[in-house]
Each structure stands twice: as C-alpha cells, then as structure tokens.
C-alpha cells in the first residue's frame, strides 16, 4: 500500500507509532505436540540419536554443516549455534518422549525494522511427515508476531523444493529468487525468499490454530481435514487431495 507525499510522490504507508523492538528472548514455547526450549549442549545426545535414525545424510544436503556422526561432532554443532549471538536457537522437544528431535532458530534478527527470519531448520526423521514440524514453526510465528515483528522471512536453496513447499503450505508467500546468492559445500546456491507479514498473520493464525485444535487433530496427530481446507475457507471445506 502506497501513499502520496506533499510532492505527489508515491511513498510507503506511514508508521507514526513505530518503535524498534527488543530481540526475542530465548524462552520455552509450548504446544500440544511439541515444545521449543532454548538449545543447550545437554540436547546433543538426544539429537544424535534422532538424526542417526536416517539411513544416510540426504536431509543435510542443503544445510551448511555436514551431518554429525558422533557425540563430539553433535556437541560442536550445537555449541556453534548456542554461541552465535545472531541466533536464538531452540531444540524441538517431542511432548510424548520429552526428547529433543530437531532444532530451529530465529536468525537475521532486525529489531530496528521489525523483521526476523526462521532458519537453520533441522528436522530429524522423528519430525518428518507428522505434525511436529508444522507446530514448531507455528510456535515461532506466534512468538514473533506477539512481540510486534512486522515480517517473518523464510529462505531456502532454490533447489530445495520440499522446503519451499513446506513454507508455502504454512502461509508464506514466495517473494523471489536471489541468483548466485551464496556458495555452499562447493556448490552455487540460488536462494528463494518467502515471508509472512503482520497484516496476513490473523488469517494464517486462525487457520493454523483450527487445524491444530483437538476438533481436527487427535492426540496422536492424525488430522481430519488438511491444513489447506482451513486456508480455503473453514472446517466445512472438503480438502483437495
């Protein structure tokens, strides 16, 4: 949305009350199926066990690090995130087992302008094809917008189609591709950018909340309606298969 200034020039809409925000604190965020708690070195053993369930390292193809294969390597990986002042790092805790099954971070935190990114998304096989990953992202989105952030971004390797699909499924809008934005593991990386902005959050929050509710999702994480039904217009909408 644009406005005209006193010279008749198009400018962005006014934010007369905008004030810079505080960076998000590393606090526990609790959902039905998972919780996010500040990542600690003590999570290393559970994370190693969870990631070791994968038969190979294909889930790490688009990540910056190689898959840790020993407790020492996992501790180094966890410690690197914990010591990075630019990140707010979380372990994803399965509510049933109370064990860490993945990790995720707030990154590129621009509190001056109210922009933040969800990044370093590292799911183990225990989080794949179930509700845990979706709820973990929902908890981060809810935290960011409650704190007053105006924009939550998601970026991924342009060849990581699963990551982009996951973001779009949760309500992120594709913005464009930064060509040759990075090099990673001796390869070129083009980066896709997606985002949710504050004016979109109410609708997205309502859809995610309804989808995750006991009326739709049983305690085992089995859904009656797919998330797309709630984005399409409500729980009486037949989901498209």
mmCIF file of C-alpha atoms in Angstrom:
data_model
loop_
_atom_site.group_PDB
_atom_site.id
_atom_site.type_symbol
_atom_site.label_atom_id
_atom_site.label_comp_id
_atom_site.label_asym_id
_atom_site.label_seq_id
_atom_site.Cartn_x
_atom_site.Cartn_y
_atom_site.Cartn_z
ATOM 1 C CA UNK A 1 0.000 0.000 0.000
ATOM 2 C CA UNK A 2 1.419 3.377 -1.023
ATOM 3 C CA UNK A 3 0.510 6.962 -0.249
ATOM 4 C CA UNK A 4 1.386 10.291 -1.830
ATOM 5 C CA UNK A 5 3.620 12.725 -0.022
ATOM 6 C CA UNK A 6 3.426 16.513 -0.187
ATOM 7 C CA UNK A 7 5.192 16.431 -3.576
ATOM 8 C CA UNK A 8 2.749 13.940 -5.065
ATOM 9 C CA UNK A 9 5.349 11.175 -4.940
ATOM 10 C CA UNK A 10 4.342 7.603 -4.026
ATOM 11 C CA UNK A 11 5.776 6.563 -0.653
ATOM 12 C CA UNK A 12 5.200 3.720 1.789
ATOM 13 C CA UNK A 13 2.328 3.925 4.274
ATOM 14 C CA UNK A 14 3.010 5.844 7.464
ATOM 15 C CA UNK A 15 4.093 4.196 10.719
ATOM 16 C CA UNK A 16 3.819 7.108 13.150
ATOM 17 C CA UNK A 17 3.961 4.942 16.276
ATOM 18 C CA UNK A 18 6.690 2.526 15.183
ATOM 19 C CA UNK A 19 9.460 1.891 17.705
ATOM 20 C CA UNK A 20 12.361 -0.571 17.450
ATOM 21 C CA UNK A 21 11.728 -3.896 19.158
ATOM 22 C CA UNK A 22 13.700 -5.943 21.599
ATOM 23 C CA UNK A 23 15.260 -9.113 20.180
ATOM 24 C CA UNK A 24 13.260 -12.206 21.111
ATOM 25 C CA UNK A 25 14.282 -13.795 24.384
ATOM 26 C CA UNK A 26 15.128 -17.492 24.423
ATOM 27 C CA UNK A 27 12.093 -18.758 26.322
ATOM 28 C CA UNK A 28 10.215 -22.050 26.267
ATOM 29 C CA UNK A 29 7.324 -22.131 23.791
ATOM 30 C CA UNK A 30 4.772 -24.859 24.411
ATOM 31 C CA UNK A 31 2.331 -26.520 22.027
ATOM 32 C CA UNK A 32 0.164 -29.638 22.064
ATOM 33 C CA UNK A 33 2.629 -31.935 20.324
ATOM 34 C CA UNK A 34 5.972 -30.255 20.790
ATOM 35 C CA UNK A 35 7.651 -27.537 22.755
ATOM 36 C CA UNK A 36 10.607 -25.367 21.874
ATOM 37 C CA UNK A 37 13.189 -24.828 24.551
ATOM 38 C CA UNK A 38 16.467 -22.941 24.354
ATOM 39 C CA UNK A 39 19.055 -25.182 22.725
ATOM 40 C CA UNK A 40 21.658 -26.492 25.164
ATOM 41 C CA UNK A 41 24.643 -28.798 24.941
ATOM 42 C CA UNK A 42 22.624 -31.279 27.007
ATOM 43 C CA UNK A 43 20.358 -31.838 23.996
ATOM 44 C CA UNK A 44 23.245 -33.254 21.977
ATOM 45 C CA UNK A 45 22.827 -36.920 22.865
ATOM 46 C CA UNK A 46 19.099 -36.998 22.067
ATOM 47 C CA UNK A 47 19.670 -35.101 18.811
ATOM 48 C CA UNK A 48 22.407 -37.510 17.766
ATOM 49 C CA UNK A 49 20.066 -40.441 18.393
ATOM 50 C CA UNK A 50 17.245 -38.791 16.461
ATOM 51 C CA UNK A 51 19.358 -37.796 13.445
ATOM 52 C CA UNK A 52 21.034 -41.221 13.415
ATOM 53 C CA UNK A 53 17.687 -42.799 12.530
ATOM 54 C CA UNK A 54 18.180 -41.582 8.963
ATOM 55 C CA UNK A 55 19.974 -44.174 6.807
ATOM 56 C CA UNK A 56 22.080 -41.524 5.067
ATOM 57 C CA UNK A 57 22.783 -37.789 5.109
ATOM 58 C CA UNK A 58 20.383 -36.648 2.359
ATOM 59 C CA UNK A 59 18.490 -34.444 4.843
ATOM 60 C CA UNK A 60 21.673 -32.378 5.229
ATOM 61 C CA UNK A 61 22.245 -31.762 1.510
ATOM 62 C CA UNK A 62 21.086 -28.124 1.643
ATOM 63 C CA UNK A 63 22.349 -27.334 5.159
ATOM 64 C CA UNK A 64 25.571 -25.508 5.809
ATOM 65 C CA UNK A 65 27.002 -28.231 8.043
ATOM 66 C CA UNK A 66 27.689 -31.887 7.455
ATOM 67 C CA UNK A 67 25.602 -34.372 9.426
ATOM 68 C CA UNK A 68 27.235 -35.020 12.826
ATOM 69 C CA UNK A 69 28.108 -38.695 13.209
ATOM 70 C CA UNK A 70 29.458 -38.742 16.770
ATOM 71 C CA UNK A 71 28.564 -37.164 20.072
ATOM 72 C CA UNK A 72 31.618 -34.908 19.827
ATOM 73 C CA UNK A 73 30.555 -33.648 16.400
ATOM 74 C CA UNK A 74 26.990 -33.113 17.590
ATOM 75 C CA UNK A 75 28.177 -31.170 20.620
ATOM 76 C CA UNK A 76 30.302 -28.986 18.339
ATOM 77 C CA UNK A 77 27.302 -28.394 16.058
ATOM 78 C CA UNK A 78 25.029 -27.497 18.985
ATOM 79 C CA UNK A 79 27.685 -25.343 20.609
ATOM 80 C CA UNK A 80 28.169 -23.395 17.393
ATOM 81 C CA UNK A 81 24.514 -22.399 17.349
ATOM 82 C CA UNK A 82 24.411 -21.639 21.073
ATOM 83 C CA UNK A 83 27.438 -19.341 20.832
ATOM 84 C CA UNK A 84 26.237 -17.481 17.725
ATOM 85 C CA UNK A 85 24.947 -14.129 19.001
ATOM 86 C CA UNK A 86 22.969 -13.649 15.802
ATOM 87 C CA UNK A 87 20.747 -16.642 16.539
ATOM 88 C CA UNK A 88 18.081 -17.541 19.075
ATOM 89 C CA UNK A 89 18.367 -21.318 18.933
ATOM 90 C CA UNK A 90 15.783 -23.874 20.000
ATOM 91 C CA UNK A 91 15.576 -27.607 20.451
ATOM 92 C CA UNK A 92 12.278 -29.130 19.366
ATOM 93 C CA UNK A 93 11.029 -31.384 22.163
ATOM 94 C CA UNK A 94 8.529 -34.154 21.432
ATOM 95 C CA UNK A 95 5.881 -33.867 24.154
ATOM 96 C CA UNK A 96 5.411 -37.644 24.267
ATOM 97 C CA UNK A 97 9.038 -38.646 24.748
ATOM 98 C CA UNK A 98 10.286 -35.346 26.202
ATOM 99 C CA UNK A 99 13.350 -35.792 23.994
ATOM 100 C CA UNK A 100 14.915 -33.377 21.527
ATOM 101 C CA UNK A 101 14.059 -34.400 17.956
ATOM 102 C CA UNK A 102 15.160 -31.365 15.955
ATOM 103 C CA UNK A 103 16.457 -27.809 16.033
ATOM 104 C CA UNK A 104 15.412 -24.447 14.637
ATOM 105 C CA UNK A 105 16.441 -20.812 15.103
ATOM 106 C CA UNK A 106 15.376 -17.234 14.855
ATOM 107 C CA UNK A 107 18.013 -15.661 12.599
ATOM 108 C CA UNK A 108 18.777 -12.362 10.826
ATOM 109 C CA UNK A 109 17.023 -10.521 13.637
ATOM 110 C CA UNK A 110 16.446 -6.902 12.576
ATOM 111 C CA UNK A 111 14.706 -5.444 15.611
ATOM 112 C CA UNK A 112 15.197 -1.903 14.283
ATOM 113 C CA UNK A 113 12.897 -2.630 11.355
ATOM 114 C CA UNK A 114 10.784 -5.411 12.845
ATOM 115 C CA UNK A 115 11.986 -8.184 10.558
ATOM 116 C CA UNK A 116 13.086 -11.668 11.591
ATOM 117 C CA UNK A 117 13.780 -14.994 9.912
ATOM 118 C CA UNK A 118 13.026 -18.604 10.787
ATOM 119 C CA UNK A 119 16.107 -20.542 9.779
ATOM 120 C CA UNK A 120 18.520 -23.388 10.484
ATOM 121 C CA UNK A 121 15.536 -25.730 10.242
ATOM 122 C CA UNK A 122 16.963 -29.176 11.024
ATOM 123 C CA UNK A 123 14.366 -31.911 11.440
ATOM 124 C CA UNK A 124 15.196 -35.499 12.320
ATOM 125 C CA UNK A 125 13.215 -38.448 10.888
ATOM 126 C CA UNK A 126 11.100 -38.276 14.064
ATOM 127 C CA UNK A 127 9.711 -34.921 12.842
ATOM 128 C CA UNK A 128 9.111 -35.802 9.214
ATOM 129 C CA UNK A 129 5.634 -36.443 7.835
ATOM 130 C CA UNK A 130 3.938 -35.602 11.113
ATOM 131 C CA UNK A 131 2.580 -32.581 12.954
ATOM 132 C CA UNK A 132 5.716 -31.702 14.943
ATOM 133 C CA UNK A 133 7.417 -29.581 12.292
ATOM 134 C CA UNK A 134 4.294 -27.585 11.464
ATOM 135 C CA UNK A 135 3.544 -26.875 15.108
ATOM 136 C CA UNK A 136 7.153 -25.859 15.793
ATOM 137 C CA UNK A 137 7.003 -23.240 13.024
ATOM 138 C CA UNK A 138 3.586 -22.084 14.264
ATOM 139 C CA UNK A 139 5.038 -21.511 17.749
ATOM 140 C CA UNK A 140 7.834 -19.362 16.297
ATOM 141 C CA UNK A 141 5.445 -17.372 14.112
ATOM 142 C CA UNK A 142 3.174 -16.760 17.077
ATOM 143 C CA UNK A 143 6.087 -15.603 19.217
ATOM 144 C CA UNK A 144 7.433 -13.241 16.550
ATOM 145 C CA UNK A 145 4.139 -11.506 15.836
ATOM 146 C CA UNK A 146 3.199 -11.289 19.517
ATOM 147 C CA UNK A 147 6.480 -9.435 20.057
ATOM 148 C CA UNK A 148 5.482 -6.932 17.369
ATOM 149 C CA UNK A 149 7.609 -8.065 14.438
ATOM 150 C CA UNK A 150 6.189 -6.945 11.103
ATOM 151 C CA UNK A 151 7.808 -9.545 8.865
ATOM 152 C CA UNK A 152 8.874 -13.165 9.316
ATOM 153 C CA UNK A 153 11.030 -14.484 6.489
ATOM 154 C CA UNK A 154 11.920 -17.954 5.265
ATOM 155 C CA UNK A 155 14.678 -18.589 2.777
ATOM 156 C CA UNK A 156 15.901 -21.783 1.215
ATOM 157 C CA UNK A 157 18.089 -23.140 -1.531
ATOM 158 C CA UNK A 158 16.143 -22.799 -4.766
ATOM 159 C CA UNK A 159 16.713 -26.493 -5.424
ATOM 160 C CA UNK A 160 15.235 -27.455 -2.048
ATOM 161 C CA UNK A 161 11.698 -27.842 -3.328
ATOM 162 C CA UNK A 162 10.476 -29.536 -0.142
ATOM 163 C CA UNK A 163 11.486 -26.548 1.996
ATOM 164 C CA UNK A 164 9.694 -24.085 -0.260
ATOM 165 C CA UNK A 165 6.562 -26.263 -0.374
ATOM 166 C CA UNK A 166 6.587 -26.561 3.423
ATOM 167 C CA UNK A 167 6.772 -22.784 3.827
ATOM 168 C CA UNK A 168 4.015 -22.106 1.290
ATOM 169 C CA UNK A 169 1.790 -24.730 2.935
ATOM 170 C CA UNK A 170 2.079 -22.788 6.214
ATOM 171 C CA UNK A 171 1.081 -19.492 4.586
ATOM 172 C CA UNK A 172 4.402 -17.984 3.493
ATOM 173 C CA UNK A 173 4.328 -16.034 0.221
ATOM 174 C CA UNK A 174 7.089 -16.501 -2.345
ATOM 175 C CA UNK A 175 8.830 -13.185 -2.997
ATOM 176 C CA UNK A 176 11.545 -14.060 -5.482
ATOM 177 C CA UNK A 177 14.938 -15.615 -6.069
ATOM 178 C CA UNK A 178 18.345 -14.125 -5.289
ATOM 179 C CA UNK A 179 20.561 -15.614 -8.004
ATOM 180 C CA UNK A 180 24.046 -16.814 -7.029
ATOM 181 C CA UNK A 181 23.459 -15.515 -3.538
ATOM 182 C CA UNK A 182 25.794 -17.948 -1.803
ATOM 183 C CA UNK A 183 28.259 -20.758 -2.198
ATOM 184 C CA UNK A 184 27.626 -23.845 -0.074
ATOM 185 C CA UNK A 185 29.578 -27.086 0.075
ATOM 186 C CA UNK A 186 31.499 -26.101 -3.048
ATOM 187 C CA UNK A 187 28.281 -25.519 -4.991
ATOM 188 C CA UNK A 188 26.372 -22.484 -6.194
ATOM 189 C CA UNK A 189 23.252 -21.576 -4.250
ATOM 190 C CA UNK A 190 20.387 -19.509 -5.581
ATOM 191 C CA UNK A 191 18.138 -18.504 -2.675
ATOM 192 C CA UNK A 192 14.337 -18.377 -2.659
ATOM 193 C CA UNK A 193 12.784 -15.842 -0.292
ATOM 194 C CA UNK A 194 9.330 -16.157 1.276
ATOM 195 C CA UNK A 195 7.607 -14.217 4.047
ATOM 196 C CA UNK A 196 4.549 -13.625 6.173
ATOM 197 C CA UNK A 197 3.776 -10.024 7.155
ATOM 198 C CA UNK A 198 1.761 -8.802 10.103
ATOM 199 C CA UNK A 199 -1.347 -7.905 8.083
ATOM 200 C CA UNK A 200 -1.563 -11.550 6.940
ATOM 201 C CA UNK A 201 -0.960 -13.136 10.305
ATOM 202 C CA UNK A 202 -4.508 -13.033 11.706
ATOM 203 C CA UNK A 203 -5.888 -15.182 8.877
ATOM 204 C CA UNK A 204 -2.908 -17.549 8.952
ATOM 205 C CA UNK A 205 -3.039 -17.847 12.743
ATOM 206 C CA UNK A 206 -6.739 -18.706 12.656
ATOM 207 C CA UNK A 207 -6.171 -21.395 10.028
ATOM 208 C CA UNK A 208 -3.229 -22.964 11.867
ATOM 209 C CA UNK A 209 -4.976 -22.796 15.239
ATOM 210 C CA UNK A 210 -8.091 -24.507 13.878
ATOM 211 C CA UNK A 211 -6.045 -27.154 12.074
ATOM 212 C CA UNK A 212 -4.047 -27.966 15.239
ATOM 213 C CA UNK A 213 -7.113 -27.958 17.509
ATOM 214 C CA UNK A 214 -8.467 -31.149 19.135
ATOM 215 C CA UNK A 215 -11.558 -30.774 16.942
ATOM 216 C CA UNK A 216 -9.394 -31.520 13.891
ATOM 217 C CA UNK A 217 -6.239 -33.183 15.201
ATOM 218 C CA UNK A 218 -6.417 -36.113 17.608
ATOM 219 C CA UNK A 219 -3.837 -36.695 20.323
ATOM 220 C CA UNK A 220 -1.821 -38.934 18.005
ATOM 221 C CA UNK A 221 -1.504 -36.161 15.434
ATOM 222 C CA UNK A 222 -3.997 -37.606 12.958
ATOM 223 C CA UNK A 223 -5.891 -34.883 11.115
ATOM 224 C CA UNK A 224 -9.470 -34.949 9.890
ATOM 225 C CA UNK A 225 -9.011 -32.109 7.401
ATOM 226 C CA UNK A 226 -5.801 -30.982 5.797
ATOM 227 C CA UNK A 227 -4.440 -27.523 6.509
ATOM 228 C CA UNK A 228 -5.354 -26.306 3.027
ATOM 229 C CA UNK A 229 -9.041 -26.709 3.928
ATOM 230 C CA UNK A 230 -8.730 -24.083 6.662
ATOM 231 C CA UNK A 231 -6.915 -21.677 4.367
ATOM 232 C CA UNK A 232 -9.592 -22.290 1.744
ATOM 233 C CA UNK A 233 -12.456 -21.191 3.935
ATOM 234 C CA UNK A 234 -13.060 -23.260 7.018
ATOM 235 C CA UNK A 235 -13.515 -26.697 8.528
ATOM 236 C CA UNK A 236 -16.546 -27.492 6.349
ATOM 237 C CA UNK A 237 -14.433 -27.216 3.208
ATOM 238 C CA UNK A 238 -13.527 -30.527 1.601
ATOM 239 C CA UNK A 239 -9.740 -30.598 1.261
ATOM 240 C CA UNK A 240 -8.253 -31.016 -2.185
ATOM 241 C CA UNK A 241 -6.219 -34.199 -2.471
#
